[in-house]
Amino acid sequence: MIHFFNTLSGRREPFSPLEPGHVKLYTCGPTVYDRQHIGNFRAYVFEDLLKRFLRFQGFGVTHVMNITDVDDKTIRGARDRGLSLEAFTADYIKEFFADLETLRITPADHYPRATGHIPDMVRIIQGLLAKGYAYRKDGSVYFSIARFPGYGKLSKIDATELRATERVESDEYDKENARDFALWKAPKEGEPYWESDIGPGRPGWHIECSAMSAKYLGPTFDIHCGGVDNIFPHHENEIAQSEAYWDRPFVKYWLHCHHLIVDGEKMAKSRGNFYTLRDLIEKQKADPMAVRYLLLSTHYRKVLNFSFEALEQDQAALRRIQDFLYEVDNRAFPPGRRPEVPAILDEAKAKFAEGLADDLNISLALTALFELIKRINVLIKDDQLRADDARETASLIRRLDEVLAVLPPKREVKIPDELMKKIEAREQARKDRNFKLADALRRELAESGLVLEDTKDGVRWKILK
Ligand code: AMP
Ligand code: ZN
């Protein structure tokens, strides 16, 4: 049984999707006014871990991630650079997709853009006006939070204290400033706007996620994710808009990851304390897989403190797994199998899955993996591991890596015939007790990158990388 901590209930809950065997997932995507920093990628890597784990457990997953290409920040950025919204956001969108690929984040099924869904948003706003949840003021439309009794249930703010007659224009604000929020904003000098049945204007930020999630997943779906900074006001407002319009529960499970911080502060564009993925890879020569490992190896509900020392440690941990896989993939072990190995593999797999089933407890999952490596290494050291065991161990590690996605794909290693002949010639020389020739051949092989080890079960070779 899988359990997740649900922000809505404030508790750990057993997970069961609305439709057995299939999970509908919505995650808030980037606002494309700048490059994304690794704090943003913490959220996307956490969501990727969740999705990969659900698939590992046999669920189908339909995943939607929105692209916010119109909001206060994109409009400001486009104006400052004298570009259209579309021209301004295009490069950031391209870079975002390239970064997702670099971090091996599995693509979503849909990446709807806000600017491509204005009519869907307008329809909901019209409905909210008709039902009395929204009102017009100076050409804009606002959601009346006093009309929605559940307002505050996700972020646990007490909405009864708020003065319902006050309004906020901006897309982002804090709990102290919770007021009626803008669904549709009247045109302003020099800003892009759309003609619509509710008048000219442009959408507020929150309405896009209510409109696009329903369009691709239906009005009620299983999991909604984002960083904790999205809980208020963004997700609270999504719930209000969607439930008021459809009269149905919006989302069953809300999962939020905590922040990535540097020097005790949230990594954010506005603070200027951020690294992009490219900064790390190009300037710091970081291995993208070590960055992924760093982002996923702290439990998603804990603060992740970014530092270069942490990155180095994670690189070392990752190398331990990679070296081990290389070893079981490429060493020649004596044929056959050991009776105790299947139980070791089964136990590791079960513990890995149990760890992740416990609200994505990655520490338990990684402990299971390192424990496996340790136990198999003991067998290797004692010359106990056999070829079938090695193959099955490698195959389990690759299976676990379908969730982690930090290991390189298998390199096919083929020993050239000429070297195979030398290995055999050396074996013969040893049998003939011609140790001088045997040693000479061993040295030649070593120069070609092939190291031989003699064990009581025969010769074993290892290719140096
Ligand atoms: P934005 O581009 O600001 O709309 O953010 C996109 C996603 O990144 C959202 O899910 C945010 O909650 C998340 N996010 C932003 N900054 C951080 C951070 N420092 N740590 C973790 N997640 C973050
Ligand atoms: Zn959203």
Coordinates of C-alpha atoms and ligand atoms in Angstrom, one line a residue:
M1 CA 0.0 0.0 0.0
I2 CA 1.3 3.5 -1.0
H3 CA 0.9 6.4 1.5
F4 CA 1.3 10.1 0.7
F5 CA 1.2 13.1 2.9
N6 CA -1.8 15.1 1.7
T7 CA -1.5 18.8 2.3
L8 CA -5.3 19.1 2.1
S9 CA -5.9 16.8 5.1
G10 CA -2.6 17.5 6.8
R11 CA -2.1 13.8 7.2
R12 CA -0.4 10.8 5.7
E13 CA -3.1 8.9 3.7
P14 CA -3.3 5.6 1.8
F15 CA -3.3 6.3 -1.9
S16 CA -5.9 5.0 -4.3
P17 CA -6.6 6.7 -7.6
L18 CA -10.2 7.5 -8.6
E19 CA -9.9 5.1 -11.5
P20 CA -8.2 1.9 -10.5
G21 CA -4.7 1.4 -12.0
H22 CA -4.6 4.9 -13.5
V23 CA -3.3 8.2 -12.0
K24 CA -4.2 11.6 -13.2
L25 CA -1.5 14.1 -12.3
Y26 CA -1.2 17.9 -12.7
T27 CA 1.9 19.8 -11.8
C28 CA 2.4 23.5 -11.9
G29 CA 5.0 24.3 -14.5
P30 CA 7.4 27.2 -15.2
T31 CA 6.7 30.8 -15.6
V32 CA 8.7 31.4 -18.7
Y33 CA 10.1 34.9 -18.1
D34 CA 13.7 33.7 -17.3
R35 CA 15.7 30.6 -17.1
Q36 CA 14.6 28.1 -14.5
H37 CA 16.9 27.7 -11.5
I38 CA 17.7 24.4 -9.8
G39 CA 15.2 25.3 -7.1
N40 CA 12.5 25.0 -9.7
F41 CA 14.1 21.7 -10.9
R42 CA 13.9 20.4 -7.3
A43 CA 10.1 20.5 -7.8
Y44 CA 10.2 18.9 -11.3
V45 CA 12.6 16.1 -10.2
F46 CA 10.4 15.4 -7.1
E47 CA 7.4 15.1 -9.5
D48 CA 9.4 12.9 -11.8
L49 CA 10.3 10.6 -8.9
L50 CA 6.6 10.4 -8.0
K51 CA 5.6 9.6 -11.5
R52 CA 8.4 7.1 -12.1
F53 CA 7.6 5.3 -8.9
L54 CA 3.8 5.1 -9.7
R55 CA 4.8 3.6 -13.0
F56 CA 7.2 1.2 -11.3
Q57 CA 4.3 0.1 -9.1
G58 CA 2.3 -0.7 -12.2
F59 CA 0.0 2.4 -12.5
G60 CA -0.6 4.2 -15.7
V61 CA 0.0 8.0 -15.3
T62 CA -1.5 10.8 -17.3
H63 CA 0.6 13.9 -16.5
V64 CA -0.2 17.5 -17.4
M65 CA 2.2 20.4 -16.8
N66 CA 1.2 23.9 -17.7
I67 CA 3.5 26.6 -19.1
T68 CA 2.7 30.1 -17.8
D69 CA 3.4 32.3 -20.8
V70 CA 1.3 35.2 -19.8
D71 CA 1.3 36.8 -16.3
D72 CA 2.6 39.9 -14.6
K73 CA 6.3 38.8 -14.9
T74 CA 6.2 37.6 -18.6
I75 CA 4.4 40.8 -19.5
R76 CA 7.0 43.0 -17.7
G77 CA 9.9 41.1 -19.2
A78 CA 8.5 41.3 -22.8
R79 CA 7.9 45.0 -22.4
D80 CA 11.4 45.7 -21.0
R81 CA 13.0 43.9 -24.0
G82 CA 10.6 45.4 -26.6
L83 CA 9.4 42.0 -27.7
S84 CA 6.0 40.3 -28.2
L85 CA 5.0 37.9 -25.4
E86 CA 5.5 35.0 -27.8
A87 CA 9.0 36.1 -29.0
F88 CA 10.0 36.8 -25.4
T89 CA 9.0 33.5 -24.0
A90 CA 10.0 31.2 -26.9
D91 CA 13.7 30.9 -25.9
Y92 CA 12.9 30.2 -22.2
I93 CA 10.5 27.5 -23.2
K94 CA 13.1 25.9 -25.5
E95 CA 15.7 26.0 -22.7
F96 CA 13.2 24.5 -20.2
F97 CA 12.6 21.5 -22.4
A98 CA 16.3 21.0 -23.0
D99 CA 16.9 21.1 -19.2
L100 CA 14.2 18.6 -18.6
E101 CA 15.9 16.2 -21.0
T102 CA 19.4 16.8 -19.4
L103 CA 17.9 15.9 -16.0
R104 CA 16.1 12.8 -17.6
I105 CA 12.7 14.0 -16.4
T106 CA 10.1 12.0 -18.2
P107 CA 8.0 14.2 -20.5
A108 CA 4.5 15.1 -19.5
D109 CA 1.6 13.9 -21.8
H110 CA 0.5 17.6 -22.3
Y111 CA 2.3 20.9 -21.8
P112 CA -0.6 23.3 -22.3
R113 CA 0.3 27.0 -22.6
A114 CA -1.9 29.7 -21.0
T115 CA -2.0 31.8 -24.2
G116 CA -3.4 28.8 -26.1
H117 CA -6.3 28.4 -23.6
I118 CA -7.8 31.8 -23.2
P119 CA -11.4 30.8 -24.3
D120 CA -11.4 27.9 -21.8
M121 CA -10.6 30.3 -19.0
V122 CA -13.2 32.8 -20.2
R123 CA -15.8 30.2 -20.2
I124 CA -15.1 29.4 -16.5
I125 CA -15.0 33.1 -15.6
Q126 CA -18.4 33.5 -17.3
G127 CA -19.8 30.6 -15.3
L128 CA -18.4 32.0 -12.0
L129 CA -20.1 35.4 -12.8
A130 CA -23.4 33.7 -13.6
K131 CA -23.2 31.7 -10.3
G132 CA -22.4 34.8 -8.3
Y133 CA -18.9 33.7 -7.2
A134 CA -17.3 36.5 -9.3
Y135 CA -18.0 40.2 -9.8
R136 CA -16.9 42.9 -12.2
K137 CA -15.0 46.0 -11.1
D138 CA -13.5 48.6 -13.5
G139 CA -13.3 46.2 -16.4
S140 CA -11.7 43.4 -14.4
V141 CA -13.4 40.3 -12.9
Y142 CA -12.6 39.2 -9.3
F143 CA -13.4 36.0 -7.4
S144 CA -15.3 36.7 -4.2
I145 CA -13.6 34.6 -1.5
A146 CA -16.4 35.3 0.9
R147 CA -18.8 33.4 -1.4
F148 CA -16.8 30.2 -1.3
P149 CA -17.1 28.6 2.1
G150 CA -14.1 26.3 1.7
Y151 CA -11.7 29.1 1.1
G152 CA -8.6 28.5 3.2
K153 CA -8.9 24.7 3.5
L154 CA -5.6 23.9 1.8
S155 CA -3.4 26.6 3.3
K156 CA -5.4 26.6 6.6
I157 CA -5.9 30.4 6.6
D158 CA -9.0 31.7 8.4
A159 CA -10.8 33.5 5.6
T160 CA -13.6 34.8 7.9
E161 CA -11.1 37.4 9.2
L162 CA -10.5 38.9 5.8
R163 CA -12.2 42.0 4.6
A164 CA -14.1 40.7 1.6
T165 CA -14.5 44.0 -0.1
E166 CA -10.8 44.5 -0.7
R167 CA -9.1 43.1 -3.8
V168 CA -5.7 42.1 -5.0
E169 CA -4.5 42.8 -8.6
S170 CA -1.1 41.0 -8.5
D171 CA -0.8 37.3 -9.2
E172 CA 1.4 36.6 -6.2
Y173 CA 0.7 37.8 -2.6
D174 CA 1.1 36.5 0.9
K175 CA -1.5 35.2 3.4
E176 CA -1.7 38.6 5.2
N177 CA -2.9 40.1 1.9
A178 CA -5.5 37.5 1.0
R179 CA -8.4 39.3 -0.6
D180 CA -10.6 38.8 -3.6
F181 CA -8.3 37.9 -6.4
A182 CA -8.3 38.8 -10.1
L183 CA -9.7 36.2 -12.6
W184 CA -9.5 38.6 -15.5
K185 CA -7.6 41.9 -15.7
A186 CA -8.8 44.9 -17.7
P187 CA -6.3 46.0 -20.4
K188 CA -3.6 48.4 -19.4
E189 CA -1.6 50.7 -21.6
G190 CA 1.2 48.8 -23.4
E191 CA 0.0 45.4 -22.2
P192 CA -1.2 42.5 -24.4
Y193 CA -4.9 41.7 -24.1
W194 CA -7.5 39.5 -25.7
E195 CA -11.1 40.3 -26.9
S196 CA -13.6 38.0 -25.2
D197 CA -17.2 37.6 -24.1
I198 CA -16.4 39.1 -20.7
G199 CA -14.7 42.1 -22.3
P200 CA -11.1 42.8 -23.4
G201 CA -8.3 41.8 -21.0
R202 CA -6.0 39.1 -19.9
P203 CA -6.3 36.2 -17.4
G204 CA -5.0 36.3 -13.9
W205 CA -2.4 33.6 -13.2
H206 CA -4.5 31.2 -11.1
I207 CA -7.4 30.6 -13.6
E208 CA -5.1 28.9 -16.2
C209 CA -4.5 25.9 -13.9
S210 CA -8.2 25.4 -13.2
A211 CA -9.0 25.6 -16.9
M212 CA -6.1 23.5 -18.3
S213 CA -6.3 20.7 -15.7
A214 CA -10.0 20.2 -16.4
K215 CA -9.5 20.3 -20.1
Y216 CA -6.9 17.4 -20.1
L217 CA -7.8 15.5 -16.9
G218 CA -11.4 16.3 -16.1
P219 CA -12.8 18.5 -13.3
T220 CA -11.7 16.0 -10.6
F221 CA -8.3 14.3 -10.6
D222 CA -5.9 12.4 -8.4
I223 CA -2.7 14.3 -7.6
H224 CA -1.7 18.0 -7.9
C225 CA 1.9 19.0 -7.1
G226 CA 4.0 22.0 -6.8
G227 CA 6.4 23.7 -4.4
V228 CA 5.2 24.8 -1.0
D229 CA 5.3 28.4 -2.2
N230 CA 2.4 27.5 -4.5
I231 CA 0.0 26.5 -1.6
F232 CA -1.0 30.0 -1.0
P233 CA -2.4 31.8 -2.9
H234 CA -2.1 29.8 -6.1
H235 CA -3.4 26.4 -5.2
E236 CA -6.0 27.8 -2.7
N237 CA -7.3 29.9 -5.5
E238 CA -7.4 27.0 -8.0
I239 CA -9.5 25.0 -5.5
A240 CA -11.9 28.0 -5.1
Q241 CA -12.3 28.5 -8.9
S242 CA -12.7 24.9 -9.8
E243 CA -15.0 23.7 -7.0
A244 CA -17.2 26.8 -7.3
Y245 CA -17.6 26.3 -11.1
W246 CA -18.0 22.5 -11.2
D247 CA -19.5 21.8 -7.8
R248 CA -17.2 18.8 -7.3
P249 CA -14.1 18.1 -5.4
F250 CA -11.1 19.3 -7.4
V251 CA -8.1 17.2 -6.3
K252 CA -7.9 14.1 -4.1
Y253 CA -4.2 14.4 -3.1
W254 CA -2.1 17.6 -2.9
L255 CA 1.7 16.9 -2.6
H256 CA 4.1 19.8 -2.1
C257 CA 7.8 19.8 -2.0
H258 CA 9.8 22.0 0.2
H259 CA 12.3 24.6 -1.0
L260 CA 15.8 24.3 -2.1
I261 CA 17.7 26.9 -0.2
V262 CA 21.2 28.4 -0.4
D263 CA 22.9 29.9 2.7
G264 CA 19.6 29.6 4.6
E265 CA 17.5 31.4 2.0
K266 CA 15.0 30.1 -0.6
M267 CA 16.6 30.0 -4.0
A268 CA 14.7 32.5 -6.1
K269 CA 15.1 34.8 -9.0
S270 CA 13.9 37.8 -7.0
R271 CA 16.7 37.2 -4.5
G272 CA 19.4 36.8 -7.1
N273 CA 20.9 33.8 -5.2
F274 CA 20.2 31.2 -7.9
Y275 CA 22.1 28.7 -10.1
T276 CA 20.6 27.5 -13.3
L277 CA 21.3 24.0 -14.5
R278 CA 23.7 25.4 -17.2
D279 CA 25.6 27.4 -14.6
L280 CA 26.4 24.1 -12.8
I281 CA 27.2 22.1 -15.9
E282 CA 29.1 24.6 -17.9
K283 CA 30.7 26.8 -15.3
Q284 CA 31.1 24.4 -12.4
K285 CA 31.6 21.3 -14.6
A286 CA 29.0 19.4 -12.6
D287 CA 27.7 16.0 -13.9
P288 CA 24.0 16.5 -14.7
M289 CA 23.3 13.1 -13.1
A290 CA 25.0 14.2 -9.9
V291 CA 22.7 17.3 -9.9
R292 CA 19.7 15.0 -10.4
Y293 CA 20.9 12.7 -7.6
L294 CA 21.3 15.8 -5.3
L295 CA 17.8 17.0 -6.1
L296 CA 16.1 13.7 -5.5
S297 CA 18.1 12.3 -2.6
T298 CA 16.6 14.6 0.1
H299 CA 13.1 13.7 1.1
Y300 CA 10.7 16.0 -0.8
R301 CA 9.1 17.5 2.3
K302 CA 12.4 18.5 3.8
V303 CA 14.3 21.6 3.0
L304 CA 17.2 20.9 0.7
N305 CA 20.3 22.9 1.4
F306 CA 22.3 23.3 -1.8
S307 CA 26.1 23.5 -1.5
F308 CA 29.0 22.5 -3.7
E309 CA 30.2 20.1 -0.9
A310 CA 26.8 18.4 -1.0
L311 CA 27.1 18.1 -4.7
E312 CA 30.5 16.5 -4.4
Q313 CA 29.3 14.0 -1.8
D314 CA 26.4 13.1 -4.1
Q315 CA 28.7 12.7 -7.0
A316 CA 30.8 10.3 -4.9
A317 CA 27.7 8.3 -3.9
L318 CA 26.5 8.1 -7.4
R319 CA 30.0 6.9 -8.6
R320 CA 29.8 4.1 -6.0
I321 CA 26.6 2.9 -7.7
Q322 CA 27.9 3.4 -11.2
D323 CA 31.2 1.6 -10.5
F324 CA 29.3 -1.3 -8.9
L325 CA 27.1 -1.6 -11.9
Y326 CA 30.1 -1.5 -14.2
E327 CA 31.7 -4.3 -12.2
V328 CA 28.7 -6.7 -12.3
D329 CA 28.2 -5.8 -16.0
N330 CA 31.7 -6.3 -17.2
R331 CA 33.7 -8.7 -15.0
A332 CA 33.8 -12.3 -16.2
F333 CA 32.4 -14.3 -13.3
P334 CA 32.5 -18.1 -13.2
P335 CA 29.4 -19.7 -14.6
G336 CA 26.4 -20.7 -12.5
R337 CA 24.6 -19.1 -9.5
R338 CA 24.7 -19.1 -5.7
P339 CA 21.6 -20.2 -3.8
E340 CA 21.6 -17.2 -1.5
V341 CA 21.6 -14.4 -4.1
P342 CA 17.9 -14.4 -5.2
A343 CA 16.9 -13.7 -1.6
I344 CA 19.3 -10.8 -1.4
L345 CA 18.0 -9.3 -4.6
D346 CA 14.3 -9.8 -3.6
E347 CA 14.9 -8.2 -0.2
A348 CA 16.6 -5.2 -1.8
K349 CA 13.8 -4.7 -4.3
A350 CA 11.1 -5.0 -1.7
K351 CA 12.8 -2.6 0.7
F352 CA 13.4 -0.1 -2.1
A353 CA 9.7 -0.1 -3.0
E354 CA 8.5 -0.1 0.6
G355 CA 10.6 3.0 1.2
L356 CA 9.2 4.9 -1.7
A357 CA 5.7 3.7 -0.8
D358 CA 6.1 5.4 2.5
D359 CA 5.5 9.0 1.2
L360 CA 8.4 8.7 -1.2
N361 CA 11.0 8.0 1.5
I362 CA 14.0 8.2 -0.7
S363 CA 16.5 7.6 2.2
L364 CA 15.0 4.2 2.8
A365 CA 15.1 3.4 -0.9
L366 CA 18.7 4.5 -1.3
T367 CA 19.7 2.6 1.9
A368 CA 18.2 -0.6 0.3
L369 CA 20.3 0.0 -2.8
F370 CA 23.5 0.6 -1.0
E371 CA 22.9 -2.4 1.3
L372 CA 22.5 -4.5 -1.8
I373 CA 25.8 -3.2 -3.2
K374 CA 27.5 -4.0 0.1
R375 CA 26.2 -7.5 0.3
I376 CA 27.0 -8.4 -3.3
N377 CA 30.5 -6.8 -3.0
V378 CA 31.2 -9.1 0.0
L379 CA 30.4 -12.1 -2.3
I380 CA 32.6 -10.7 -5.1
K381 CA 35.5 -10.2 -2.7
D382 CA 35.2 -13.8 -1.5
D383 CA 35.0 -15.1 -5.1
Q384 CA 31.5 -16.3 -4.4
L385 CA 29.5 -14.4 -7.1
R386 CA 28.6 -16.3 -10.2
A387 CA 27.8 -15.1 -13.7
D388 CA 24.0 -15.5 -13.4
D389 CA 24.0 -13.7 -10.1
A390 CA 26.0 -10.8 -11.6
R391 CA 23.6 -10.6 -14.5
E392 CA 20.5 -10.6 -12.3
T393 CA 22.1 -8.0 -9.9
A394 CA 22.8 -5.7 -12.9
S395 CA 19.3 -6.2 -14.1
L396 CA 17.8 -5.3 -10.7
I397 CA 19.9 -2.2 -10.4
R398 CA 18.7 -1.1 -13.9
R399 CA 15.1 -1.8 -12.8
L400 CA 15.5 0.3 -9.7
D401 CA 17.1 3.0 -11.9
E402 CA 13.9 3.2 -13.9
V403 CA 12.8 5.2 -10.8
L404 CA 16.0 7.0 -10.0
A405 CA 17.2 7.6 -13.5
V406 CA 20.8 8.4 -12.5
L407 CA 22.8 5.6 -14.2
P408 CA 24.2 5.4 -17.7
P409 CA 22.7 3.0 -20.2
K410 CA 24.5 -0.3 -20.5
R411 CA 27.6 -0.2 -22.7
E412 CA 28.0 -3.3 -24.8
V413 CA 31.5 -4.4 -24.1
K414 CA 32.9 -6.8 -26.6
I415 CA 36.4 -8.1 -26.2
P416 CA 38.2 -8.0 -29.6
D417 CA 39.1 -11.5 -30.9
E418 CA 42.8 -10.7 -30.8
L419 CA 42.6 -10.1 -27.0
M420 CA 40.4 -13.2 -26.4
K421 CA 43.1 -15.2 -28.1
K422 CA 45.7 -13.7 -25.8
I423 CA 43.7 -14.6 -22.8
E424 CA 43.4 -18.2 -24.0
A425 CA 47.2 -18.3 -24.9
R426 CA 48.0 -17.1 -21.4
E427 CA 45.8 -19.7 -19.8
Q428 CA 47.6 -22.3 -21.9
A429 CA 51.0 -20.9 -20.9
R430 CA 50.0 -21.2 -17.2
K431 CA 48.8 -24.8 -17.7
D432 CA 52.2 -25.5 -19.4
R433 CA 53.8 -23.8 -16.4
N434 CA 55.5 -21.3 -18.7
F435 CA 55.1 -18.5 -16.3
K436 CA 57.4 -16.2 -18.1
L437 CA 55.2 -16.2 -21.2
A438 CA 52.0 -16.0 -19.1
D439 CA 53.3 -12.9 -17.3
A440 CA 54.3 -11.3 -20.6
L441 CA 50.8 -11.9 -22.0
R442 CA 49.2 -10.5 -18.9
R443 CA 51.3 -7.3 -19.2
E444 CA 50.3 -7.0 -22.8
L445 CA 46.7 -7.4 -22.0
A446 CA 47.0 -4.8 -19.2
E447 CA 48.4 -2.4 -21.7
S448 CA 45.3 -2.9 -23.8
G449 CA 43.1 -2.1 -20.8
L450 CA 42.2 -5.6 -19.7
V451 CA 43.1 -6.7 -16.2
L452 CA 43.2 -10.4 -15.4
E453 CA 42.6 -11.9 -12.0
D454 CA 43.3 -15.6 -11.2
T455 CA 40.8 -17.1 -8.9
K456 CA 40.4 -20.7 -7.7
D457 CA 37.5 -21.0 -10.2
G458 CA 39.7 -19.8 -13.1
V459 CA 40.6 -16.5 -14.7
R460 CA 38.4 -13.5 -14.4
W461 CA 38.9 -10.3 -16.4
K462 CA 38.0 -6.7 -15.9
I463 CA 38.1 -3.9 -18.4
L464 CA 39.5 -0.6 -17.2
K465 CA 37.4 2.3 -18.2
Ligands
AMP1 P1 7.7 29.3 -11.1 O1 8.5 29.3 -12.4 O2 8.2 30.4 -10.1 O3 6.2 29.5 -11.3 O4 7.9 28.0 -10.3 C1 7.8 26.7 -10.9 C2 7.8 25.6 -9.8 O5 9.1 25.6 -9.1 C3 6.7 25.7 -8.8 O6 6.2 24.4 -8.5 C4 7.4 26.3 -7.6 O7 6.8 26.0 -6.4 C5 8.8 25.7 -7.7 N1 9.9 26.4 -7.0 C6 10.3 27.7 -7.1 N2 11.4 28.0 -6.4 C7 11.7 26.8 -5.7 C8 12.7 26.5 -4.7 N3 13.6 27.3 -4.3 N4 12.7 25.2 -4.2 C9 11.8 24.3 -4.6 N5 10.8 24.6 -5.5 C10 10.7 25.8 -6.1
ZN2 ZN -0.7 26.2 -11.3

